[in-house]
PDB file of C-alpha atoms in Angstrom:
ATOM      1  CA  UNK A   1     -15.820  40.384  23.730  1.00 48.00           C
ATOM      2  CA  UNK A   2     -13.305  39.416  26.880  1.00 52.00           C
ATOM      3  CA  UNK A   3     -13.704  43.031  28.223  1.00 55.00           C
ATOM      4  CA  UNK A   4     -17.284  43.958  27.881  1.00 60.00           C
ATOM      5  CA  UNK A   5     -18.603  40.174  28.795  1.00 60.00           C
ATOM      6  CA  UNK A   6     -16.153  37.210  29.779  1.00 56.00           C
ATOM      7  CA  UNK A   7     -19.103  35.121  29.535  1.00 54.00           C
ATOM      8  CA  UNK A   8     -20.414  35.289  25.858  1.00 52.00           C
ATOM      9  CA  UNK A   9     -15.921  35.434  25.512  1.00 55.00           C
ATOM     10  CA  UNK A  10     -16.267  31.881  26.650  1.00 55.00           C
ATOM     11  CA  UNK A  11     -18.506  30.266  25.813  1.00 55.00           C
ATOM     12  CA  UNK A  12     -17.125  31.036  21.849  1.00 54.00           C
ATOM     13  CA  UNK A  13     -13.830  30.811  22.798  1.00 56.00           C
ATOM     14  CA  UNK A  14     -13.708  27.839  24.673  1.00 61.00           C
ATOM     15  CA  UNK A  15     -12.617  24.723  24.650  1.00 60.00           C
ATOM     16  CA  UNK A  16     -16.732  23.593  24.920  1.00 60.00           C
ATOM     17  CA  UNK A  17     -17.676  26.316  22.193  1.00 59.00           C
ATOM     18  CA  UNK A  18     -16.066  23.950  19.548  1.00 56.00           C
ATOM     19  CA  UNK A  19     -18.026  20.952  20.592  1.00 58.00           C
ATOM     20  CA  UNK A  20     -21.264  23.235  21.342  1.00 59.00           C
ATOM     21  CA  UNK A  21     -21.008  24.582  17.975  1.00 56.00           C
ATOM     22  CA  UNK A  22     -20.319  20.613  16.040  1.00 59.00           C
ATOM     23  CA  UNK A  23     -23.461  19.182  18.497  1.00 57.00           C
ATOM     24  CA  UNK A  24     -26.044  21.859  16.570  1.00 55.00           C
ATOM     25  CA  UNK A  25     -24.393  21.140  13.493  1.00 54.00           C
ATOM     26  CA  UNK A  26     -24.381  17.174  13.983  1.00 53.00           C
ATOM     27  CA  UNK A  27     -21.428  15.478  15.083  1.00 51.00           C
ATOM     28  CA  UNK A  28     -19.499  13.647  12.880  1.00 50.00           C
ATOM     29  CA  UNK A  29     -21.411  14.746   9.217  1.00 51.00           C
ATOM     30  CA  UNK A  30     -19.883  18.095   9.639  1.00 57.00           C
ATOM     31  CA  UNK A  31     -17.481  19.614   6.883  1.00 84.00           C
ATOM     32  CA  UNK A  32     -15.358  22.698   6.594  1.00 94.00           C
ATOM     33  CA  UNK A  33     -15.188  25.432   3.920  1.00 96.00           C
ATOM     34  CA  UNK A  34     -12.442  27.260   2.867  1.00 97.00           C
ATOM     35  CA  UNK A  35     -14.184  30.019  -0.089  1.00 97.00           C
ATOM     36  CA  UNK A  36     -11.786  30.978  -2.843  1.00 97.00           C
ATOM     37  CA  UNK A  37     -11.693  34.740  -3.469  1.00 96.00           C
ATOM     38  CA  UNK A  38     -12.527  36.188   0.012  1.00 97.00           C
ATOM     39  CA  UNK A  39     -10.418  38.312   2.270  1.00 94.00           C
ATOM     40  CA  UNK A  40     -12.405  38.756   4.739  1.00 95.00           C
ATOM     41  CA  UNK A  41     -12.950  35.783   5.059  1.00 96.00           C
ATOM     42  CA  UNK A  42     -16.918  35.965   5.122  1.00 95.00           C
ATOM     43  CA  UNK A  43     -17.595  32.323   3.723  1.00 94.00           C
ATOM     44  CA  UNK A  44     -14.893  30.644   6.570  1.00 96.00           C
ATOM     45  CA  UNK A  45     -16.394  27.744   7.947  1.00 93.00           C
ATOM     46  CA  UNK A  46     -14.773  25.841  10.156  1.00 93.00           C
ATOM     47  CA  UNK A  47     -15.786  27.045  13.142  1.00 87.00           C
ATOM     48  CA  UNK A  48     -17.471  23.600  13.964  1.00 84.00           C
ATOM     49  CA  UNK A  49     -14.677  21.457  13.219  1.00 89.00           C
ATOM     50  CA  UNK A  50     -11.912  23.926  15.784  1.00 88.00           C
ATOM     51  CA  UNK A  51     -12.318  26.417  18.771  1.00 87.00           C
ATOM     52  CA  UNK A  52     -12.564  29.372  17.578  1.00 87.00           C
ATOM     53  CA  UNK A  53      -9.125  30.609  19.236  1.00 88.00           C
ATOM     54  CA  UNK A  54      -7.489  27.760  16.682  1.00 91.00           C
ATOM     55  CA  UNK A  55     -10.046  29.721  14.001  1.00 94.00           C
ATOM     56  CA  UNK A  56      -8.354  32.840  14.765  1.00 93.00           C
ATOM     57  CA  UNK A  57      -4.709  31.547  14.413  1.00 96.00           C
ATOM     58  CA  UNK A  58      -5.580  29.620  10.857  1.00 97.00           C
ATOM     59  CA  UNK A  59      -7.144  33.216   9.684  1.00 97.00           C
ATOM     60  CA  UNK A  60      -3.887  35.234  11.126  1.00 97.00           C
ATOM     61  CA  UNK A  61      -1.527  32.430   9.151  1.00 97.00           C
ATOM     62  CA  UNK A  62      -4.186  32.862   5.913  1.00 97.00           C
ATOM     63  CA  UNK A  63      -3.269  36.076   5.226  1.00 97.00           C
ATOM     64  CA  UNK A  64       0.574  35.688   6.144  1.00 96.00           C
ATOM     65  CA  UNK A  65       1.227  33.079   3.854  1.00 96.00           C
ATOM     66  CA  UNK A  66      -0.543  35.025   0.702  1.00 95.00           C
ATOM     67  CA  UNK A  67      -2.116  31.937  -1.344  1.00 97.00           C
ATOM     68  CA  UNK A  68      -4.001  31.772  -4.007  1.00 98.00           C
ATOM     69  CA  UNK A  69      -6.751  29.027  -3.847  1.00 98.00           C
ATOM     70  CA  UNK A  70      -7.228  27.355  -7.071  1.00 98.00           C
ATOM     71  CA  UNK A  71     -10.103  25.060  -6.412  1.00 97.00           C
ATOM     72  CA  UNK A  72     -13.382  26.532  -7.314  1.00 96.00           C
ATOM     73  CA  UNK A  73     -15.465  27.313  -5.363  1.00 96.00           C
ATOM     74  CA  UNK A  74     -12.910  27.082  -2.597  1.00 96.00           C
ATOM     75  CA  UNK A  75     -11.336  23.572  -0.917  1.00 96.00           C
ATOM     76  CA  UNK A  76     -13.458  21.471   1.663  1.00 96.00           C
ATOM     77  CA  UNK A  77     -12.403  19.694   4.865  1.00 96.00           C
ATOM     78  CA  UNK A  78     -13.612  16.383   5.994  1.00 93.00           C
ATOM     79  CA  UNK A  79     -11.804  16.871   9.527  1.00 93.00           C
ATOM     80  CA  UNK A  80     -10.456  19.000  12.130  1.00 92.00           C
ATOM     81  CA  UNK A  81      -7.293  17.550  11.908  1.00 95.00           C
ATOM     82  CA  UNK A  82      -7.435  18.330   7.730  1.00 96.00           C
ATOM     83  CA  UNK A  83      -7.814  22.071   8.713  1.00 97.00           C
ATOM     84  CA  UNK A  84      -4.944  22.085  11.249  1.00 97.00           C
ATOM     85  CA  UNK A  85      -2.507  20.932   8.465  1.00 97.00           C
ATOM     86  CA  UNK A  86      -3.774  23.668   6.890  1.00 98.00           C
ATOM     87  CA  UNK A  87      -3.651  25.926   9.080  1.00 97.00           C
ATOM     88  CA  UNK A  88      -0.119  24.714   9.792  1.00 97.00           C
ATOM     89  CA  UNK A  89       1.107  24.783   6.426  1.00 97.00           C
ATOM     90  CA  UNK A  90       0.178  28.269   6.116  1.00 97.00           C
ATOM     91  CA  UNK A  91       2.419  29.309   9.571  1.00 96.00           C
ATOM     92  CA  UNK A  92       5.117  27.685   7.932  1.00 95.00           C
ATOM     93  CA  UNK A  93       4.696  29.308   4.852  1.00 95.00           C
ATOM     94  CA  UNK A  94       4.480  32.678   6.952  1.00 94.00           C
ATOM     95  CA  UNK A  95       7.358  32.075   8.666  1.00 94.00           C
ATOM     96  CA  UNK A  96       9.800  31.047   5.545  1.00 90.00           C
ATOM     97  CA  UNK A  97       8.489  34.364   4.321  1.00 89.00           C
ATOM     98  CA  UNK A  98       9.737  34.115   0.546  1.00 91.00           C
ATOM     99  CA  UNK A  99       8.957  37.596  -1.141  1.00 90.00           C
ATOM    100  CA  UNK A 100       9.984  36.410  -4.664  1.00 91.00           C
ATOM    101  CA  UNK A 101       7.774  33.351  -4.525  1.00 94.00           C
ATOM    102  CA  UNK A 102       4.145  33.422  -5.700  1.00 96.00           C
ATOM    103  CA  UNK A 103       2.032  30.605  -3.838  1.00 97.00           C
ATOM    104  CA  UNK A 104      -0.910  28.501  -4.653  1.00 98.00           C
ATOM    105  CA  UNK A 105      -3.628  25.954  -2.623  1.00 98.00           C
ATOM    106  CA  UNK A 106      -4.364  23.326  -5.034  1.00 98.00           C
ATOM    107  CA  UNK A 107      -6.308  19.658  -5.359  1.00 98.00           C
ATOM    108  CA  UNK A 108      -5.021  17.255  -7.680  1.00 98.00           C
ATOM    109  CA  UNK A 109      -8.072  15.065  -8.343  1.00 98.00           C
ATOM    110  CA  UNK A 110      -9.378  12.460 -10.639  1.00 98.00           C
ATOM    111  CA  UNK A 111     -13.032  10.549 -10.516  1.00 97.00           C
ATOM    112  CA  UNK A 112     -13.953   7.981  -8.022  1.00 96.00           C
ATOM    113  CA  UNK A 113     -14.120   5.310 -10.724  1.00 97.00           C
ATOM    114  CA  UNK A 114     -10.660   6.291 -12.572  1.00 97.00           C
ATOM    115  CA  UNK A 115      -9.016   5.413  -8.671  1.00 97.00           C
ATOM    116  CA  UNK A 116     -11.436   2.350  -8.679  1.00 96.00           C
ATOM    117  CA  UNK A 117     -10.123   1.522 -11.647  1.00 96.00           C
ATOM    118  CA  UNK A 118      -6.684   2.249 -11.632  1.00 96.00           C
ATOM    119  CA  UNK A 119      -6.609   0.537  -8.044  1.00 92.00           C
ATOM    120  CA  UNK A 120      -8.375  -2.715  -9.511  1.00 93.00           C
ATOM    121  CA  UNK A 121      -6.058  -2.901 -12.088  1.00 93.00           C
ATOM    122  CA  UNK A 122      -2.375  -4.239 -10.322  1.00 87.00           C
ATOM    123  CA  UNK A 123       0.743  -3.175  -9.408  1.00 88.00           C
ATOM    124  CA  UNK A 124       1.462  -2.181 -13.433  1.00 92.00           C
ATOM    125  CA  UNK A 125      -1.390   0.202 -13.939  1.00 96.00           C
ATOM    126  CA  UNK A 126      -1.125   3.909 -14.304  1.00 97.00           C
ATOM    127  CA  UNK A 127      -3.202   7.009 -13.441  1.00 98.00           C
ATOM    128  CA  UNK A 128      -3.714  10.924 -13.908  1.00 98.00           C
ATOM    129  CA  UNK A 129      -4.968  13.275 -12.368  1.00 98.00           C
ATOM    130  CA  UNK A 130      -7.198  16.553 -14.439  1.00 97.00           C
ATOM    131  CA  UNK A 131      -5.371  19.156 -15.645  1.00 97.00           C
ATOM    132  CA  UNK A 132      -4.095  22.021 -12.766  1.00 97.00           C
ATOM    133  CA  UNK A 133      -3.763  25.729 -14.389  1.00 96.00           C
ATOM    134  CA  UNK A 134      -1.654  28.394 -12.441  1.00 97.00           C
ATOM    135  CA  UNK A 135      -1.080  32.127 -13.785  1.00 96.00           C
ATOM    136  CA  UNK A 136       2.448  33.615 -12.065  1.00 96.00           C
ATOM    137  CA  UNK A 137       2.872  37.482 -13.209  1.00 95.00           C
ATOM    138  CA  UNK A 138       6.436  38.104 -14.888  1.00 93.00           C
ATOM    139  CA  UNK A 139       7.336  41.623 -13.270  1.00 89.00           C
ATOM    140  CA  UNK A 140       9.658  42.146 -15.148  1.00 89.00           C
ATOM    141  CA  UNK A 141       8.143  41.731 -18.300  1.00 89.00           C
ATOM    142  CA  UNK A 142       4.226  42.596 -17.203  1.00 92.00           C
ATOM    143  CA  UNK A 143       3.291  39.351 -18.717  1.00 93.00           C
ATOM    144  CA  UNK A 144       1.019  36.610 -17.105  1.00 95.00           C
ATOM    145  CA  UNK A 145       2.324  33.030 -17.555  1.00 95.00           C
ATOM    146  CA  UNK A 146       0.209  29.962 -17.257  1.00 95.00           C
ATOM    147  CA  UNK A 147       1.424  27.235 -16.082  1.00 96.00           C
ATOM    148  CA  UNK A 148      -0.308  23.493 -16.442  1.00 96.00           C
ATOM    149  CA  UNK A 149       0.359  21.058 -14.228  1.00 97.00           C
ATOM    150  CA  UNK A 150      -1.294  17.577 -13.515  1.00 98.00           C
ATOM    151  CA  UNK A 151      -0.200  14.464 -10.601  1.00 98.00           C
ATOM    152  CA  UNK A 152       0.451  11.289 -12.097  1.00 98.00           C
ATOM    153  CA  UNK A 153       1.466   7.801 -10.774  1.00 98.00           C
ATOM    154  CA  UNK A 154       3.372   5.061 -12.605  1.00 97.00           C
ATOM    155  CA  UNK A 155       4.189   1.266 -11.454  1.00 96.00           C
ATOM    156  CA  UNK A 156       7.711   0.907 -11.047  1.00 89.00           C
ATOM    157  CA  UNK A 157       9.977  -2.048 -12.174  1.00 74.00           C
ATOM    158  CA  UNK A 158      10.757  -4.402  -9.082  1.00 61.00           C
ATOM    159  CA  UNK A 159      13.087  -7.058  -8.872  1.00 55.00           C
ATOM    160  CA  UNK A 160      12.807 -10.139  -9.325  1.00 48.00           C
ATOM    161  CA  UNK A 161      13.559 -11.460  -5.613  1.00 47.00           C
ATOM    162  CA  UNK A 162      11.031  -8.488  -4.599  1.00 48.00           C
ATOM    163  CA  UNK A 163       8.143  -9.404  -6.443  1.00 50.00           C
ATOM    164  CA  UNK A 164       8.417 -13.550  -5.420  1.00 51.00           C
ATOM    165  CA  UNK A 165       8.458 -12.107  -1.804  1.00 47.00           C
ATOM    166  CA  UNK A 166       5.493  -9.643  -2.574  1.00 49.00           C
ATOM    167  CA  UNK A 167       3.407 -12.754  -4.782  1.00 52.00           C
ATOM    168  CA  UNK A 168       3.874 -14.935  -1.337  1.00 52.00           C
ATOM    169  CA  UNK A 169       3.575 -12.514   1.533  1.00 49.00           C
ATOM    170  CA  UNK A 170      -0.155 -12.285  -0.530  1.00 51.00           C
ATOM    171  CA  UNK A 171      -1.037 -15.484  -0.857  1.00 54.00           C
ATOM    172  CA  UNK A 172      -0.542 -16.240   2.665  1.00 53.00           C
ATOM    173  CA  UNK A 173      -2.245 -13.345   3.504  1.00 55.00           C
ATOM    174  CA  UNK A 174      -3.681 -10.671   1.599  1.00 56.00           C
ATOM    175  CA  UNK A 175      -5.535  -8.296   4.413  1.00 56.00           C
ATOM    176  CA  UNK A 176      -1.689  -7.196   5.412  1.00 56.00           C
ATOM    177  CA  UNK A 177       1.474  -5.991   3.892  1.00 56.00           C
ATOM    178  CA  UNK A 178       4.340  -7.655   3.135  1.00 54.00           C
ATOM    179  CA  UNK A 179       7.986  -6.463   4.387  1.00 55.00           C
ATOM    180  CA  UNK A 180       8.206  -3.215   2.495  1.00 53.00           C
ATOM    181  CA  UNK A 181      11.471  -4.367   0.777  1.00 53.00           C
ATOM    182  CA  UNK A 182       8.809  -7.028  -1.457  1.00 64.00           C
ATOM    183  CA  UNK A 183       6.184  -4.100  -2.122  1.00 80.00           C
ATOM    184  CA  UNK A 184       5.275  -3.191  -5.146  1.00 87.00           C
ATOM    185  CA  UNK A 185       5.624   0.812  -6.221  1.00 94.00           C
ATOM    186  CA  UNK A 186       4.111   3.843  -8.220  1.00 96.00           C
ATOM    187  CA  UNK A 187       5.939   6.275  -8.620  1.00 97.00           C
ATOM    188  CA  UNK A 188       4.618  10.349  -7.967  1.00 98.00           C
ATOM    189  CA  UNK A 189       5.573  11.979 -11.467  1.00 98.00           C
ATOM    190  CA  UNK A 190       4.455  15.229 -12.397  1.00 98.00           C
ATOM    191  CA  UNK A 191       3.715  16.520 -15.890  1.00 97.00           C
ATOM    192  CA  UNK A 192       4.622  19.929 -16.491  1.00 95.00           C
ATOM    193  CA  UNK A 193       2.609  21.289 -20.100  1.00 84.00           C
ATOM    194  CA  UNK A 194       4.401  24.517 -20.501  1.00 79.00           C
ATOM    195  CA  UNK A 195       4.269  25.968 -23.451  1.00 78.00           C
ATOM    196  CA  UNK A 196       7.637  28.530 -23.915  1.00 84.00           C
ATOM    197  CA  UNK A 197       6.730  30.729 -20.777  1.00 90.00           C
ATOM    198  CA  UNK A 198       8.209  34.715 -20.281  1.00 92.00           C
ATOM    199  CA  UNK A 199      10.978  32.848 -18.095  1.00 92.00           C
ATOM    200  CA  UNK A 200      11.896  29.768 -15.877  1.00 93.00           C
ATOM    201  CA  UNK A 201      10.514  28.748 -12.966  1.00 95.00           C
ATOM    202  CA  UNK A 202      11.634  26.883 -10.199  1.00 95.00           C
ATOM    203  CA  UNK A 203       8.145  24.503  -8.974  1.00 96.00           C
ATOM    204  CA  UNK A 204       8.058  23.196  -5.577  1.00 96.00           C
ATOM    205  CA  UNK A 205       4.954  21.105  -4.549  1.00 97.00           C
ATOM    206  CA  UNK A 206       4.036  20.121  -0.466  1.00 97.00           C
ATOM    207  CA  UNK A 207       1.506  18.175   0.396  1.00 98.00           C
ATOM    208  CA  UNK A 208      -0.959  19.231   2.648  1.00 98.00           C
ATOM    209  CA  UNK A 209      -2.639  16.179   4.768  1.00 97.00           C
ATOM    210  CA  UNK A 210      -2.614  14.761   8.151  1.00 96.00           C
ATOM    211  CA  UNK A 211      -1.316  11.472   7.510  1.00 96.00           C
ATOM    212  CA  UNK A 212       1.539  12.163   5.081  1.00 96.00           C
ATOM    213  CA  UNK A 213       4.112  14.564   3.724  1.00 95.00           C
ATOM    214  CA  UNK A 214       5.261  14.707   0.681  1.00 97.00           C
ATOM    215  CA  UNK A 215       7.781  16.951  -0.893  1.00 96.00           C
ATOM    216  CA  UNK A 216       8.872  17.379  -4.667  1.00 97.00           C
ATOM    217  CA  UNK A 217      10.689  20.101  -5.655  1.00 96.00           C
ATOM    218  CA  UNK A 218      11.376  20.894  -9.773  1.00 96.00           C
ATOM    219  CA  UNK A 219      14.207  23.357 -10.763  1.00 94.00           C
ATOM    220  CA  UNK A 220      12.561  23.910 -14.528  1.00 94.00           C
ATOM    221  CA  UNK A 221       9.388  24.903 -15.326  1.00 94.00           C
ATOM    222  CA  UNK A 222       9.888  23.220 -19.109  1.00 92.00           C
ATOM    223  CA  UNK A 223      10.848  19.983 -18.051  1.00 94.00           C
ATOM    224  CA  UNK A 224       7.945  18.271 -19.407  1.00 95.00           C
ATOM    225  CA  UNK A 225       7.810  15.379 -17.588  1.00 97.00           C
ATOM    226  CA  UNK A 226       9.681  14.835 -13.607  1.00 97.00           C
ATOM    227  CA  UNK A 227       9.808  12.418 -12.016  1.00 97.00           C
ATOM    228  CA  UNK A 228      10.456  12.073  -8.794  1.00 97.00           C
ATOM    229  CA  UNK A 229      12.295   9.933  -5.915  1.00 96.00           C
ATOM    230  CA  UNK A 230       8.755   9.878  -3.875  1.00 97.00           C
ATOM    231  CA  UNK A 231       7.385   5.886  -4.277  1.00 96.00           C
ATOM    232  CA  UNK A 232       4.407   5.258  -2.544  1.00 96.00           C
ATOM    233  CA  UNK A 233       3.289   1.184  -2.161  1.00 94.00           C
ATOM    234  CA  UNK A 234      -1.177   0.302  -2.008  1.00 92.00           C
ATOM    235  CA  UNK A 235      -0.746   0.472   1.740  1.00 93.00           C
ATOM    236  CA  UNK A 236       0.880   4.377   1.977  1.00 96.00           C
ATOM    237  CA  UNK A 237      -1.399   7.139   3.699  1.00 97.00           C
ATOM    238  CA  UNK A 238      -1.586   8.368   0.495  1.00 97.00           C
ATOM    239  CA  UNK A 239      -2.468   5.441  -1.684  1.00 96.00           C
ATOM    240  CA  UNK A 240      -5.442   4.709   0.983  1.00 96.00           C
ATOM    241  CA  UNK A 241      -6.307   8.376   1.028  1.00 96.00           C
ATOM    242  CA  UNK A 242      -6.628   8.165  -2.309  1.00 96.00           C
ATOM    243  CA  UNK A 243      -9.255   5.576  -2.457  1.00 95.00           C
ATOM    244  CA  UNK A 244     -11.493   7.051   0.072  1.00 94.00           C
ATOM    245  CA  UNK A 245     -11.037  10.496  -1.398  1.00 95.00           C
ATOM    246  CA  UNK A 246      -9.950  10.800  -5.022  1.00 97.00           C
ATOM    247  CA  UNK A 247      -8.125  13.950  -4.493  1.00 97.00           C
ATOM    248  CA  UNK A 248      -3.891  15.019  -3.443  1.00 98.00           C
ATOM    249  CA  UNK A 249      -4.121  18.654  -2.339  1.00 98.00           C
ATOM    250  CA  UNK A 250      -0.429  20.156  -2.081  1.00 98.00           C
ATOM    251  CA  UNK A 251       0.628  24.024  -1.648  1.00 98.00           C
ATOM    252  CA  UNK A 252       2.384  24.830  -5.042  1.00 98.00           C
ATOM    253  CA  UNK A 253       5.375  27.264  -5.016  1.00 97.00           C
ATOM    254  CA  UNK A 254       6.920  29.337  -8.036  1.00 96.00           C
ATOM    255  CA  UNK A 255      10.107  31.668  -7.793  1.00 95.00           C
ATOM    256  CA  UNK A 256      11.380  32.686 -11.021  1.00 93.00           C
ATOM    257  CA  UNK A 257      14.632  31.375 -11.986  1.00 87.00           C
ATOM    258  CA  UNK A 258      17.628  33.503 -10.609  1.00 78.00           C
ATOM    259  CA  UNK A 259      15.954  34.910  -7.854  1.00 66.00           C
ATOM    260  CA  UNK A 260      17.680  32.605  -5.240  1.00 63.00           C
ATOM    261  CA  UNK A 261      16.917  28.707  -4.224  1.00 65.00           C
ATOM    262  CA  UNK A 262      13.319  28.496  -3.819  1.00 70.00           C
ATOM    263  CA  UNK A 263      14.840  26.822  -0.359  1.00 67.00           C
ATOM    264  CA  UNK A 264      13.320  24.173   1.845  1.00 66.00           C
ATOM    265  CA  UNK A 265      10.268  25.126   3.839  1.00 64.00           C
ATOM    266  CA  UNK A 266       8.796  22.126   5.624  1.00 56.00           C
ATOM    267  CA  UNK A 267      10.641  19.167   8.135  1.00 49.00           C
ATOM    268  CA  UNK A 268      10.142  16.427   5.076  1.00 48.00           C
ATOM    269  CA  UNK A 269      12.633  18.488   2.607  1.00 47.00           C
TER     270      UNK A 269
END
């Protein structure tokens, strides 16, 4: 393109190109979209959120990362930062280059009414997402294993001293969070509703979001419940985002046990 028409190249790949495209689609209302099972990226629609040079990097990273998109018909992006977070994840995954792992992009989702009830119910409430299914191929046995996963948040039992401090702080000012040590928190828990798989898998969960980064490693897919060490108070960006959009987007990496450690991919590990 640059060899045939420099002006057209600048219009498409220049910094002003993205602003022009977004203005034609309506700034503030533009949504990005990455279609499932679209190897030629015909249904990719992120050019109204990113400059075309960044779109090219996104496409290259996704192609090298070998991620399978699970949500149907694909994944939506509400901002440029969301697309960038996904793009960075593809690049990290491609650089990590673990040929033994199978990679999936999933959205653990709730109904908006469920999250509203969970939030209003107070610190003793718990909640669980809808069930997500992924399929992993066992090359040795030539058999497909279906893994069923669910994301949950369970209440943590606070110390009595912390609970008193929390109540006092909230009574003084409900609009601002109290000290971190006094916050009532919820623990991230993974439910692994798997029947006997043909082999044991290690599973790693990485959030994909511009405001927070969480990583949970599960050593054995046969564990029905895995309580992570990750805890979140009501003002944590994950919980705030969950109220605005009832979904937690994650990269899931699955690797057969005995084929080496799953490894730490991201900077939070």
